[in-house]
């Protein structure tokens, strides 16, 4: 099929549709109705194959988007997959959960709707799985070198996948029962069903990656020393799991949780894992989610599914504009008002709201005291400073509060102290530009190194670290 | 020799001097020797003085001279006076000799001469001092003036069997003297020069202006000076270092033109010398070798070869046919015997290709020949009493019209020949057929000449289809190569097209492994010779090549044509195998493998040594073909870059003078792009077999389908390569592959001297660069990458990223970050943000891209920024590039104009004209009028009114993205508004020819400058050139042609659509071109007369600073301006689907345009501000003081990438040492010589008409030096009244005599010119509504429809008006006419080419290639002889019967023709119209007909408007 260079004028952007709200809130299945392949082909034809592909620039992985769009358009799915795999280890994940920096940078998005890049990516990978094109690769040229990867989030998995492909023998250590890290225990199933992770892990295992679950390296069960002795190189990819807290009066009350704990328990419940400790359930509760980001949105969706009486999401920053503001010029990823599928399932959203204290009844949270704030530019420092607006105080009733205010840095585990790893100013593991930590033959990648970020950045980090480890082992 | 030329310094190199000129002769056909001939000849010379040039010193010309029969009576007389005894005529030789001024040196030379003469059995009879009067000489000429003597040589005791034997001996003496003096140690050996030594002819010439010749040589006043013929020449050299010895005529000929292929011709001739022998010379042959004297001009070289071929026994006409053959391949009307002659001789000699009018004589016969393209004018007149005058112009001699027997012109490829022994003129057909019958050429060809089909086809030795992917990786193929380059070639047989410029690093700077080809840039024709249109003028071109063993060039035998004629030099596998396994008597093939050890860098040089040795050995062993093959590369064995291997072997064999004995075939996996093939042929390959490219094409078919089979795809691919090669040839003005082969029309960029000297000898490489070890490293790196584990397993190739920005691809200066940063800065009007953008561009320490990126300024005392010239002043020096309305949208075009007008800078219309609405200022004070109006080869929209509404008129000679090429706007893009501004019909394809058809040479350019200055004396005239080696000398010529400003564009500049190979590989960076131009102009003392401007990928204040320091006064911005207006480098301009509305004519997309003039204004001001900061640091207060201060720059050695460590900028930064009175920046204005033109008189006398629009009728005498008559008058009318306002016939002028060039140029409505007599070239050029009638002098008795009356290229680019020409016109009548109604009684070749509108009636014969590229208008041809169809190029037109409306049109125009010119021809047809109308055919463009039908008009509507108006 020859390319119609003006297809973008004839075909409008069409994203996948969601299942009806009433249906989807009653289960944890994917909210998205999978798009037919023909529709993907049509959507791919909107790609202008720009001389300067900003999408490709915007994608941290450098996915060769115009090239595989072109191939999708003409139905050359397998070739598209070959090129997609060259830059992205887990398109089935980014294809579902990536905020698509590429689409924000799409040239067509300047004065029209951008190409549905993320969904095209998903179409390619799912086509490849569906048709059996993806098979475990035979990796013959084994180098005899052993590498340990600690952590099985996007960075750890990507690193393992790459090193394995290079012929090194890779063992992934994971403290949880299954692989995936935050992808498994953070992102709800309705956004990322867990069989998708299982499918990938299974593939990696078949290709020779060894997984050791339920093992926290640095604990007595598996000493750091053993790790260092047993492997030629180590990559630490343990994430950035220390949540940002809100240190205000009443914080000690019961019924106030971190999002990570809330979501992780919910996900375990959904997948039938055993749950130990306190059960957190939103059923019939007035839920307040503090934090307006993606994690907050996931909490909203989860709370609704659990049968919350009401859900309120508050955010201290002002409401972003609906369209790109001049502070975030194209092709940067703009700060704009985003409304997720979870939001559409029922939530009240408030911005510029500061939580000042929690009120408890019988030790259990009952109320939040909030106030409106304004941000004013300090004329000397140029920084934005938060000012409470006098007289705007108000109370919010709550039975369950979820704090989704982001993460600070990696957890200060025994692993870090035993390896005596240097940390950076923000508390993350410090590496040189070759991803190497202060400890000999130990590398680090992902959120553990760069701080809280996106899946796509995690994959990028894992790939980069693998490349450096490969070089290190080659020397 | 070359005394007086500054030596090679900086970027100035005397080797790149060009010249072109006026040439002519006079002759008494009956051979009677008279003094009258001498007098007439000299006045012919004097009347062509405007075709010569003067330099900075107005009294020093570029050289002029005459060649005549030995004036025995005169010599006898003066020798007697000097006590020299000479024998009777023919028994002695005479020659003028330039001798050193130093007495000792002079005596050394004369003694040497005498000794050698004696040794050869001759004797020097004496030396006669030639009396000269040097009072009037200019400084330059005087300083270099030699002592001039005539030497007289006796024929000795030996009785010479024939005069030719004596002539030969004189030659042997001369050659030896020349050689010995050259090898001697005397100081002034460069002065020594023998103008000729002959018993037949004698020349008088020197570094003179034509009008100085008569007075300088006192001898010429003597009435005993008698000759039957006199050949004259006046030279126009591009630079001002002309020398005494390069003045023409030479020994046998005088040449007007330029041999484009001279480098290859020299090499090939040298390659033949080993085998050169002749019984006529015997052992003496060694004494004359090398035949070609080094350092001579192209013309001098041609003369050298002409001389040996003639003296070895071939008649002069035969030699001329060998050297400058007609285009015989595709000529249906040529006599078969002549064709056989040409075919036979193609096996012996490649054409000396290029524009040429050559006059030649051996003292008995005299003739002239024109190149196959007819790119030089040559007119002649034969009188009733047997006198002939032939010259570049008509009217150089006053011949009473009643005496004229014939008024003719030399036609392309034809010969005009006079045999004074037979006392007659022998016409082209007869003389050629006579020569062709000298030997049984046809029989020989039949018996010995082979074609590929005579060979047994064999399938390839090795099938590589199994590991295509691995091989592609090895040879550096990328996904882009497949998708962007090979796919379009395979699918459509077309070269891939792209847009915007090249912003990637030069090969030597790139961090990616580059193909070795990328170190070369294509050269191209500009100004001094025209490029060719390979599509519309295909008839002159040929890719035929003859392979096999060359024989003795001085002989001719049946065996000479025992060669294989290859129709396409891109061999498929079977063809190559057939040659490899050839089993035909005399042919033998040797395969030489070009591998080297991938583990060892040093082995690259070993391999080169080895293959050179093997090749030489193969010659010794009698092999006729060698195949340089890289089949069989593997992990351990890498392939030598094919170009390196080819160049090394070719040069080695040339040096060993055996190259002509063997053919080099290249079998390589490397070449795939057109440029690769062009380079291989350009450096010596005879044929190329790109075996991997074929597999790659089949691979694409397999993967992509394309809807064709592999075989068809390969066929398409070969077709695309062939077309592409033709295009590259044509860019240089070369017609045949045979002459292109080995002609080295490239410049190396980033290669060091050792590599060039060994493998690409003679190629320019001005900044040095990579050596053999770098090349080896790079080759091995790529080789190893292919076998690296990471690459080995993946089922795809590497990205590429040359044509499209890619994260892991080649670096681009325009990348997402820089584009976004610039847009953000200009939209927010934030200088801080701009600086972030500037830093992204300027700090190239990580990715050096341009030559300037490696420059840094030397420490200098700074000045406070407050003292630096303000932004408002600086921005006046800024201009925007020529982007036509058509290539960019209305919104973009007008925004740019408004912005530049607000700033006081200048915007440029581009080639597409401009809507007159924009000439008026808006109410808010803004104006969308472009200050610069471009005049390009298509002349679209170039009306008198357009020209008058300009501050600057820019002649676009070349464009950075595609120098040497024309353009095409497909019909579907010609919207109603585009058609209106271009004065054409909507929907009709518009073709811009590669050359301006009124500029084939430097004197033609001077003429166009003169034309434009006349039409708009208030506008400055600029000339746009593109950087390449030699652009400096061209610019010097342009400065001498009175341009006010010269723009040097970089080869990386942008485009709306251009072949990808041109964007990437043609033209050089502006840094080199600008610096060369600046240095050359300073050395010439011409710099003070012109301003310099530069553009091409200019983005920041730093760029501007570099340009200023290297010599530019003004700066042009293009792509950056588009980026400020929203362009994000989609590089889709050629697809008309710009989603930003910048480069599109699609209405729906145009609405998306979101740019504003403010953005451009902000940007320009930022750039100026950044420049101010840099100036402050440099301690320079004004831009004026900054110009040319290259001493403030040095190379930043710290950031050199690994391949570039050998770079050397000393020539780039060279500052010529000149005396303080020489201007190093523009200081004065050009003198345009328009103060005393005839128009001043007309304007004066037409006062009533001009002021009150009252009709006037005037009469004037006119001569050939009255040029561009009518233009100034027309310009004045348009300025006063606008366009088309004055009623018809308001000003009626009648002229009598011979009109100079450009008669009636830009004649506007209301003016009628009536001309009785003859006219020269460019009649009615750009006519905009005027009326011209021309008829022969009333006293003339010859038939008007058989004789020439006006010259070439009449009504070029004319937009409206009427013309009635009673007589025959020269070549290219009505080229690109878009509205004129013309009647003429015959035309030369290429009539109505590229015509887009108007009506042309031709009442007589037409030349070849009629209507080529004609997309609009209608031509009516009276086809009396019925052979018109064979001369018409039906590529775009059909020959049809006349419709009733056509008949009315023709009848009406004929009636007017008769009424205005009293044409007997018109009368005769009109009187019997009913019977004769059937002989008319109409030539109707297919597309135009369709449009007329859609519009439901019959073509008659416009007619009424014009005829009645």
PDB file of N, CA and C in Angstrom, chain A residues 5-6 8-9 48-54 56-57 59-60 62 64 67 76 79 82-83 86 107-108 110-112 326 329-331, chain B residues 479 483 703-704 795-796 804-807 815-817 819-820 823-824 828 1128-1132 1135-1137 1139-1140 1146 1148-1149 1152:
ATOM      1  N   UNK A   5       0.173  10.671   1.463  1.00  0.00           N
ATOM      2  CA  UNK A   5       0.870  11.662   2.285  1.00  0.00           C
ATOM      3  C   UNK A   5      -0.103  12.630   2.967  1.00  0.00           C
ATOM      4  N   UNK A   6      -1.333  12.591   2.554  1.00  0.00           N
ATOM      5  CA  UNK A   6      -2.296  13.489   3.205  1.00  0.00           C
ATOM      6  C   UNK A   6      -3.325  12.737   4.037  1.00  0.00           C
ATOM      7  N   UNK A   8      -3.442  12.195   7.031  1.00  0.00           N
ATOM      8  CA  UNK A   8      -3.780  12.852   8.303  1.00  0.00           C
ATOM      9  C   UNK A   8      -4.896  13.875   8.150  1.00  0.00           C
ATOM     10  N   UNK A   9      -5.123  14.304   6.921  1.00  0.00           N
ATOM     11  CA  UNK A   9      -6.213  15.251   6.702  1.00  0.00           C
ATOM     12  C   UNK A   9      -7.549  14.538   6.537  1.00  0.00           C
ATOM     13  N   UNK A  48       2.867  11.275   9.794  1.00  0.00           N
ATOM     14  CA  UNK A  48       3.366  12.039   8.640  1.00  0.00           C
ATOM     15  C   UNK A  48       4.794  11.674   8.272  1.00  0.00           C
ATOM     16  N   UNK A  49       5.389  10.781   9.017  1.00  0.00           N
ATOM     17  CA  UNK A  49       6.770  10.390   8.761  1.00  0.00           C
ATOM     18  C   UNK A  49       7.657  11.632   8.644  1.00  0.00           C
ATOM     19  N   UNK A  50       7.649  12.419   9.698  1.00  0.00           N
ATOM     20  CA  UNK A  50       8.331  13.717   9.683  1.00  0.00           C
ATOM     21  C   UNK A  50       9.841  13.581   9.484  1.00  0.00           C
ATOM     22  N   UNK A  51      10.389  14.569   8.814  1.00  0.00           N
ATOM     23  CA  UNK A  51      11.839  14.609   8.642  1.00  0.00           C
ATOM     24  C   UNK A  51      12.537  14.745   9.984  1.00  0.00           C
ATOM     25  N   UNK A  52      11.887  15.415  10.901  1.00  0.00           N
ATOM     26  CA  UNK A  52      12.405  15.499  12.256  1.00  0.00           C
ATOM     27  C   UNK A  52      11.312  14.921  13.154  1.00  0.00           C
ATOM     28  N   UNK A  53      11.375  13.630  13.422  1.00  0.00           N
ATOM     29  CA  UNK A  53      10.302  12.991  14.188  1.00  0.00           C
ATOM     30  C   UNK A  53      10.412  13.324  15.664  1.00  0.00           C
ATOM     31  N   UNK A  54       9.613  14.258  16.092  1.00  0.00           N
ATOM     32  CA  UNK A  54       9.669  14.698  17.485  1.00  0.00           C
ATOM     33  C   UNK A  54       9.181  13.594  18.432  1.00  0.00           C
ATOM     34  N   UNK A  56       9.806  10.463  18.210  1.00  0.00           N
ATOM     35  CA  UNK A  56      10.965   9.612  18.403  1.00  0.00           C
ATOM     36  C   UNK A  56      11.936  10.270  19.395  1.00  0.00           C
ATOM     37  N   UNK A  57      11.973  11.591  19.327  1.00  0.00           N
ATOM     38  CA  UNK A  57      12.789  12.351  20.285  1.00  0.00           C
ATOM     39  C   UNK A  57      12.154  12.303  21.661  1.00  0.00           C
ATOM     40  N   UNK A  59      10.248  10.114  22.985  1.00  0.00           N
ATOM     41  CA  UNK A  59      10.242   8.802  23.618  1.00  0.00           C
ATOM     42  C   UNK A  59      11.598   8.544  24.266  1.00  0.00           C
ATOM     43  N   UNK A  60      11.625   8.308  25.575  1.00  0.00           N
ATOM     44  CA  UNK A  60      12.924   8.073  26.226  1.00  0.00           C
ATOM     45  C   UNK A  60      13.667   6.894  25.603  1.00  0.00           C
ATOM     46  N   UNK A  62      13.565   6.083  22.537  1.00  0.00           N
ATOM     47  CA  UNK A  62      13.907   6.326  21.132  1.00  0.00           C
ATOM     48  C   UNK A  62      13.223   5.328  20.207  1.00  0.00           C
ATOM     49  N   UNK A  64      11.444   3.882  17.238  1.00  0.00           N
ATOM     50  CA  UNK A  64      11.463   4.440  15.875  1.00  0.00           C
ATOM     51  C   UNK A  64      10.022   4.485  15.355  1.00  0.00           C
ATOM     52  N   UNK A  67       8.843   4.766  11.669  1.00  0.00           N
ATOM     53  CA  UNK A  67       9.161   3.573  10.884  1.00  0.00           C
ATOM     54  C   UNK A  67       8.138   2.483  11.127  1.00  0.00           C
ATOM     55  N   UNK A  76       2.612  -4.712   7.802  1.00  0.00           N
ATOM     56  CA  UNK A  76       3.825  -5.517   7.987  1.00  0.00           C
ATOM     57  C   UNK A  76       4.125  -5.601   9.481  1.00  0.00           C
ATOM     58  N   UNK A  79       7.615  -7.084  10.803  1.00  0.00           N
ATOM     59  CA  UNK A  79       8.757  -6.166  10.660  1.00  0.00           C
ATOM     60  C   UNK A  79       8.633  -5.032  11.668  1.00  0.00           C
ATOM     61  N   UNK A  82       9.849  -6.335  14.881  1.00  0.00           N
ATOM     62  CA  UNK A  82      11.321  -6.409  14.926  1.00  0.00           C
ATOM     63  C   UNK A  82      11.924  -5.066  15.314  1.00  0.00           C
ATOM     64  N   UNK A  83      11.388  -4.000  14.719  1.00  0.00           N
ATOM     65  CA  UNK A  83      11.936  -2.677  15.014  1.00  0.00           C
ATOM     66  C   UNK A  83      11.521  -2.194  16.388  1.00  0.00           C
ATOM     67  N   UNK A  86      13.603  -3.708  19.014  1.00  0.00           N
ATOM     68  CA  UNK A  86      14.975  -3.207  19.031  1.00  0.00           C
ATOM     69  C   UNK A  86      15.171  -2.128  20.079  1.00  0.00           C
ATOM     70  N   UNK A 107       4.150  15.986  15.917  1.00  0.00           N
ATOM     71  CA  UNK A 107       4.019  17.220  15.140  1.00  0.00           C
ATOM     72  C   UNK A 107       2.561  17.478  14.761  1.00  0.00           C
ATOM     73  N   UNK A 108       1.862  16.413  14.495  1.00  0.00           N
ATOM     74  CA  UNK A 108       0.465  16.574  14.114  1.00  0.00           C
ATOM     75  C   UNK A 108      -0.324  17.179  15.279  1.00  0.00           C
ATOM     76  N   UNK A 110       0.437  19.586  16.994  1.00  0.00           N
ATOM     77  CA  UNK A 110       0.602  21.034  17.055  1.00  0.00           C
ATOM     78  C   UNK A 110      -0.671  21.769  16.675  1.00  0.00           C
ATOM     79  N   UNK A 111      -1.332  21.267  15.648  1.00  0.00           N
ATOM     80  CA  UNK A 111      -2.550  21.954  15.227  1.00  0.00           C
ATOM     81  C   UNK A 111      -3.663  20.963  14.888  1.00  0.00           C
ATOM     82  N   UNK A 112      -3.543  19.772  15.435  1.00  0.00           N
ATOM     83  CA  UNK A 112      -4.506  18.719  15.146  1.00  0.00           C
ATOM     84  C   UNK A 112      -4.352  17.705  16.284  1.00  0.00           C
ATOM     85  N   UNK A 326       2.161  28.177  28.085  1.00  0.00           N
ATOM     86  CA  UNK A 326       3.411  28.553  27.423  1.00  0.00           C
ATOM     87  C   UNK A 326       4.646  28.177  28.235  1.00  0.00           C
ATOM     88  N   UNK A 329       6.342  24.612  26.458  1.00  0.00           N
ATOM     89  CA  UNK A 329       6.184  24.687  25.001  1.00  0.00           C
ATOM     90  C   UNK A 329       6.379  23.311  24.374  1.00  0.00           C
ATOM     91  N   UNK A 330       5.666  23.126  23.286  1.00  0.00           N
ATOM     92  CA  UNK A 330       5.874  21.928  22.496  1.00  0.00           C
ATOM     93  C   UNK A 330       7.356  21.824  22.159  1.00  0.00           C
ATOM     94  N   UNK A 331       7.956  20.688  22.129  1.00  0.00           N
ATOM     95  CA  UNK A 331       7.397  19.337  22.252  1.00  0.00           C
ATOM     96  C   UNK A 331       7.521  18.754  23.667  1.00  0.00           C
TER      97      UNK A 331
ATOM     98  N   UNK B 479      18.781   1.415   6.884  1.00  0.00           N
ATOM     99  CA  UNK B 479      17.355   1.305   6.549  1.00  0.00           C
ATOM    100  C   UNK B 479      16.931   2.462   5.658  1.00  0.00           C
ATOM    101  N   UNK B 483      14.881   2.525   2.190  1.00  0.00           N
ATOM    102  CA  UNK B 483      13.566   3.154   2.109  1.00  0.00           C
ATOM    103  C   UNK B 483      13.596   4.432   1.275  1.00  0.00           C
ATOM    104  N   UNK B 703      10.307  -7.761   0.393  1.00  0.00           N
ATOM    105  CA  UNK B 703       9.762  -7.296   1.662  1.00  0.00           C
ATOM    106  C   UNK B 703       8.563  -6.371   1.471  1.00  0.00           C
ATOM    107  N   UNK B 704       8.664  -5.545   0.449  1.00  0.00           N
ATOM    108  CA  UNK B 704       7.670  -4.482   0.310  1.00  0.00           C
ATOM    109  C   UNK B 704       6.649  -4.708  -0.784  1.00  0.00           C
ATOM    110  N   UNK B 795      17.502  -8.699  12.499  1.00  0.00           N
ATOM    111  CA  UNK B 795      17.021  -8.862  11.130  1.00  0.00           C
ATOM    112  C   UNK B 795      16.818  -7.538  10.395  1.00  0.00           C
ATOM    113  N   UNK B 796      17.506  -6.518  10.809  1.00  0.00           N
ATOM    114  CA  UNK B 796      17.345  -5.236  10.127  1.00  0.00           C
ATOM    115  C   UNK B 796      18.680  -4.514  10.130  1.00  0.00           C
ATOM    116  N   UNK B 804      16.613  11.875   7.760  1.00  0.00           N
ATOM    117  CA  UNK B 804      15.592  12.086   8.761  1.00  0.00           C
ATOM    118  C   UNK B 804      16.348  12.075  10.088  1.00  0.00           C
ATOM    119  N   UNK B 805      16.048  13.003  10.954  1.00  0.00           N
ATOM    120  CA  UNK B 805      16.749  13.012  12.235  1.00  0.00           C
ATOM    121  C   UNK B 805      16.398  11.740  13.016  1.00  0.00           C
ATOM    122  N   UNK B 806      17.387  11.097  13.597  1.00  0.00           N
ATOM    123  CA  UNK B 806      17.151   9.915  14.415  1.00  0.00           C
ATOM    124  C   UNK B 806      18.027  10.007  15.651  1.00  0.00           C
ATOM    125  N   UNK B 807      17.495   9.512  16.749  1.00  0.00           N
ATOM    126  CA  UNK B 807      18.240   9.565  18.001  1.00  0.00           C
ATOM    127  C   UNK B 807      19.599   8.892  17.892  1.00  0.00           C
ATOM    128  N   UNK B 815      17.554  19.888  15.009  1.00  0.00           N
ATOM    129  CA  UNK B 815      17.062  18.713  15.699  1.00  0.00           C
ATOM    130  C   UNK B 815      15.919  19.165  16.603  1.00  0.00           C
ATOM    131  N   UNK B 816      15.208  18.261  17.211  1.00  0.00           N
ATOM    132  CA  UNK B 816      14.047  18.672  17.998  1.00  0.00           C
ATOM    133  C   UNK B 816      14.376  19.758  19.018  1.00  0.00           C
ATOM    134  N   UNK B 817      15.507  19.634  19.653  1.00  0.00           N
ATOM    135  CA  UNK B 817      15.825  20.635  20.662  1.00  0.00           C
ATOM    136  C   UNK B 817      16.061  22.017  20.079  1.00  0.00           C
ATOM    137  N   UNK B 819      15.156  23.237  17.166  1.00  0.00           N
ATOM    138  CA  UNK B 819      13.956  23.790  16.533  1.00  0.00           C
ATOM    139  C   UNK B 819      13.020  24.348  17.601  1.00  0.00           C
ATOM    140  N   UNK B 820      12.789  23.541  18.624  1.00  0.00           N
ATOM    141  CA  UNK B 820      11.864  23.955  19.674  1.00  0.00           C
ATOM    142  C   UNK B 820      12.396  25.189  20.392  1.00  0.00           C
ATOM    143  N   UNK B 823      11.853  28.350  18.249  1.00  0.00           N
ATOM    144  CA  UNK B 823      10.451  28.760  18.179  1.00  0.00           C
ATOM    145  C   UNK B 823       9.997  29.372  19.506  1.00  0.00           C
ATOM    146  N   UNK B 824      10.438  28.776  20.580  1.00  0.00           N
ATOM    147  CA  UNK B 824      10.064  29.292  21.886  1.00  0.00           C
ATOM    148  C   UNK B 824      10.608  30.713  22.065  1.00  0.00           C
ATOM    149  N   UNK B 828       8.190  34.124  22.341  1.00  0.00           N
ATOM    150  CA  UNK B 828       8.146  34.859  23.603  1.00  0.00           C
ATOM    151  C   UNK B 828       8.984  36.134  23.549  1.00  0.00           C
ATOM    152  N   UNK B1128       8.912  22.859  11.250  1.00  0.00           N
ATOM    153  CA  UNK B1128       9.609  21.959  12.174  1.00  0.00           C
ATOM    154  C   UNK B1128      10.363  20.880  11.413  1.00  0.00           C
ATOM    155  N   UNK B1129      10.790  21.236  10.231  1.00  0.00           N
ATOM    156  CA  UNK B1129      11.648  20.345   9.451  1.00  0.00           C
ATOM    157  C   UNK B1129      11.001  18.987   9.183  1.00  0.00           C
ATOM    158  N   UNK B1130       9.810  19.049   8.660  1.00  0.00           N
ATOM    159  CA  UNK B1130       9.201  17.802   8.206  1.00  0.00           C
ATOM    160  C   UNK B1130       9.945  17.300   6.983  1.00  0.00           C
ATOM    161  N   UNK B1131      10.571  18.226   6.292  1.00  0.00           N
ATOM    162  CA  UNK B1131      11.247  17.921   5.031  1.00  0.00           C
ATOM    163  C   UNK B1131      10.254  17.299   4.041  1.00  0.00           C
ATOM    164  N   UNK B1132       9.096  17.908   3.970  1.00  0.00           N
ATOM    165  CA  UNK B1132       8.039  17.428   3.081  1.00  0.00           C
ATOM    166  C   UNK B1132       7.679  18.456   2.020  1.00  0.00           C
ATOM    167  N   UNK B1135       6.223  17.496  -1.111  1.00  0.00           N
ATOM    168  CA  UNK B1135       5.003  16.688  -1.136  1.00  0.00           C
ATOM    169  C   UNK B1135       3.740  17.542  -1.049  1.00  0.00           C
ATOM    170  N   UNK B1136       3.929  18.834  -0.866  1.00  0.00           N
ATOM    171  CA  UNK B1136       2.802  19.756  -0.750  1.00  0.00           C
ATOM    172  C   UNK B1136       1.915  19.398   0.440  1.00  0.00           C
ATOM    173  N   UNK B1137       2.456  18.752   1.456  1.00  0.00           N
ATOM    174  CA  UNK B1137       1.597  18.402   2.590  1.00  0.00           C
ATOM    175  C   UNK B1137       2.162  18.926   3.902  1.00  0.00           C
ATOM    176  N   UNK B1139       2.235  20.247   7.163  1.00  0.00           N
ATOM    177  CA  UNK B1139       1.128  20.347   8.111  1.00  0.00           C
ATOM    178  C   UNK B1139       1.172  21.658   8.888  1.00  0.00           C
ATOM    179  N   UNK B1140       2.260  22.408   8.733  1.00  0.00           N
ATOM    180  CA  UNK B1140       2.356  23.688   9.412  1.00  0.00           C
ATOM    181  C   UNK B1140       1.932  24.851   8.520  1.00  0.00           C
ATOM    182  N   UNK B1146      -1.669  23.890  -0.578  1.00  0.00           N
ATOM    183  CA  UNK B1146      -2.944  23.272  -0.266  1.00  0.00           C
ATOM    184  C   UNK B1146      -3.720  24.226   0.643  1.00  0.00           C
ATOM    185  N   UNK B1148      -6.286  24.013   2.481  1.00  0.00           N
ATOM    186  CA  UNK B1148      -6.658  23.509   3.797  1.00  0.00           C
ATOM    187  C   UNK B1148      -5.462  23.557   4.747  1.00  0.00           C
ATOM    188  N   UNK B1149      -4.284  23.271   4.224  1.00  0.00           N
ATOM    189  CA  UNK B1149      -3.093  23.301   5.066  1.00  0.00           C
ATOM    190  C   UNK B1149      -2.591  24.721   5.278  1.00  0.00           C
ATOM    191  N   UNK B1152      -3.477  26.464   8.308  1.00  0.00           N
ATOM    192  CA  UNK B1152      -2.818  26.116   9.568  1.00  0.00           C
ATOM    193  C   UNK B1152      -1.588  26.978   9.832  1.00  0.00           C
TER     194      UNK B1152
END
